[in-house]
GROMACS .gro file of C-alpha atoms in nm:
model
   69
    1LEU     CA    1   3.898  -2.193   6.555
    2ALA     CA    2   3.721  -1.879   6.505
    3ILE     CA    3   3.944  -1.740   6.195
    4ALA     CA    4   3.819  -2.039   6.001
    5GLU     CA    5   3.439  -2.009   6.068
    6LEU     CA    6   3.478  -1.673   5.937
    7GLU     CA    7   3.645  -1.729   5.653
    8SER     CA    8   3.320  -2.029   5.546
    9ILE     CA    9   3.122  -1.762   5.509
   10GLU     CA   10   2.999  -1.720   5.202
   11PHE     CA   11   2.886  -1.380   5.044
   12GLY     CA   12   2.704  -1.257   4.761
   13PRO     CA   13   2.854  -1.008   4.484
   14SER     CA   14   2.558  -0.803   4.623
   15THR     CA   15   2.677  -0.784   4.948
   16ARG     CA   16   2.919  -0.456   4.982
   17ILE     CA   17   3.200  -0.388   5.145
   18THR     CA   18   3.201  -0.153   5.465
   19SER     CA   19   3.476  -0.120   5.761
   20HIS     CA   20   3.232  -0.102   6.040
   21GLY     CA   21   2.931  -0.333   6.165
   22VAL     CA   22   2.704  -0.032   6.214
   23PRO     CA   23   2.568   0.149   5.958
   24TYR     CA   24   2.556   0.522   6.059
   25LEU     CA   25   2.340   0.707   5.810
   26PRO     CA   26   2.282   1.089   5.815
   27GLY     CA   27   1.974   1.010   5.991
   28ILE     CA   28   2.116   0.837   6.250
   29ARG     CA   29   2.458   0.948   6.294
   30PRO     CA   30   2.519   1.200   6.648
   31GLU     CA   31   2.633   1.555   6.571
   32LEU     CA   32   2.980   1.609   6.610
   33ARG     CA   33   3.054   1.742   6.940
   34PRO     CA   34   3.270   2.119   6.889
   35ASP     CA   35   3.670   2.070   7.000
   36GLU     CA   36   3.720   2.192   7.351
   37VAL     CA   37   4.052   2.270   7.470
   38ARG     CA   38   4.057   2.137   7.805
   39PRO     CA   39   4.412   2.086   8.021
   40ALA     CA   40   4.454   1.761   8.133
   41ARG     CA   41   4.403   1.772   8.537
   42GLU     CA   42   4.666   1.486   8.579
   43ALA     CA   43   4.985   1.644   8.407
   44ASP     CA   44   5.206   1.736   8.631
   45ASP     CA   45   5.166   1.404   8.794
   46ILE     CA   46   5.295   1.249   8.516
   47LEU     CA   47   5.547   1.506   8.396
   48ALA     CA   48   5.655   1.449   8.825
   49GLN     CA   49   5.673   1.087   8.750
   50ALA     CA   50   5.954   1.111   8.420
   51PRO     CA   51   6.357   1.084   8.516
   52GLU     CA   52   6.395   1.411   8.280
   53THR     CA   53   6.167   1.746   8.169
   54GLU     CA   54   6.252   2.050   8.006
   55ASP     CA   55   5.983   2.307   8.010
   56ARG     CA   56   5.691   2.059   8.088
   57TYR     CA   57   5.813   1.817   7.739
   58LEU     CA   58   5.952   1.443   7.866
   59VAL     CA   59   6.329   1.459   7.776
   60VAL     CA   60   6.450   1.099   7.561
   61PRO     CA   61   6.716   0.999   7.471
   62ASP     CA   62   6.848   0.977   7.132
   63THR     CA   63   6.655   0.719   6.877
   64PRO     CA   64   6.947   0.601   6.663
   65HIS     CA   65   6.904   0.582   6.265
   66THR     CA   66   7.120   0.521   5.985
   67GLU     CA   67   7.070   0.762   5.673
   68LEU     CA   68   6.948   0.655   5.385
   69GLU     CA   69   7.070   0.651   5.037
   0.00000   0.00000   0.00000
């Protein structure tokens, strides 16, 4: 029902395509925050639940694959 309702909306040639419902123009766009490296406090708890780890990495079984020709 919702899709049919959306499909029934007519758009004219002057309607611009947008990927977001809110335009983020330079005057109203918030400034980007600087990247900040922070260790995850839960990392040790998460790793403790894994069946197998090695050097703080999760060990997973090999994924079978087929060679492409």
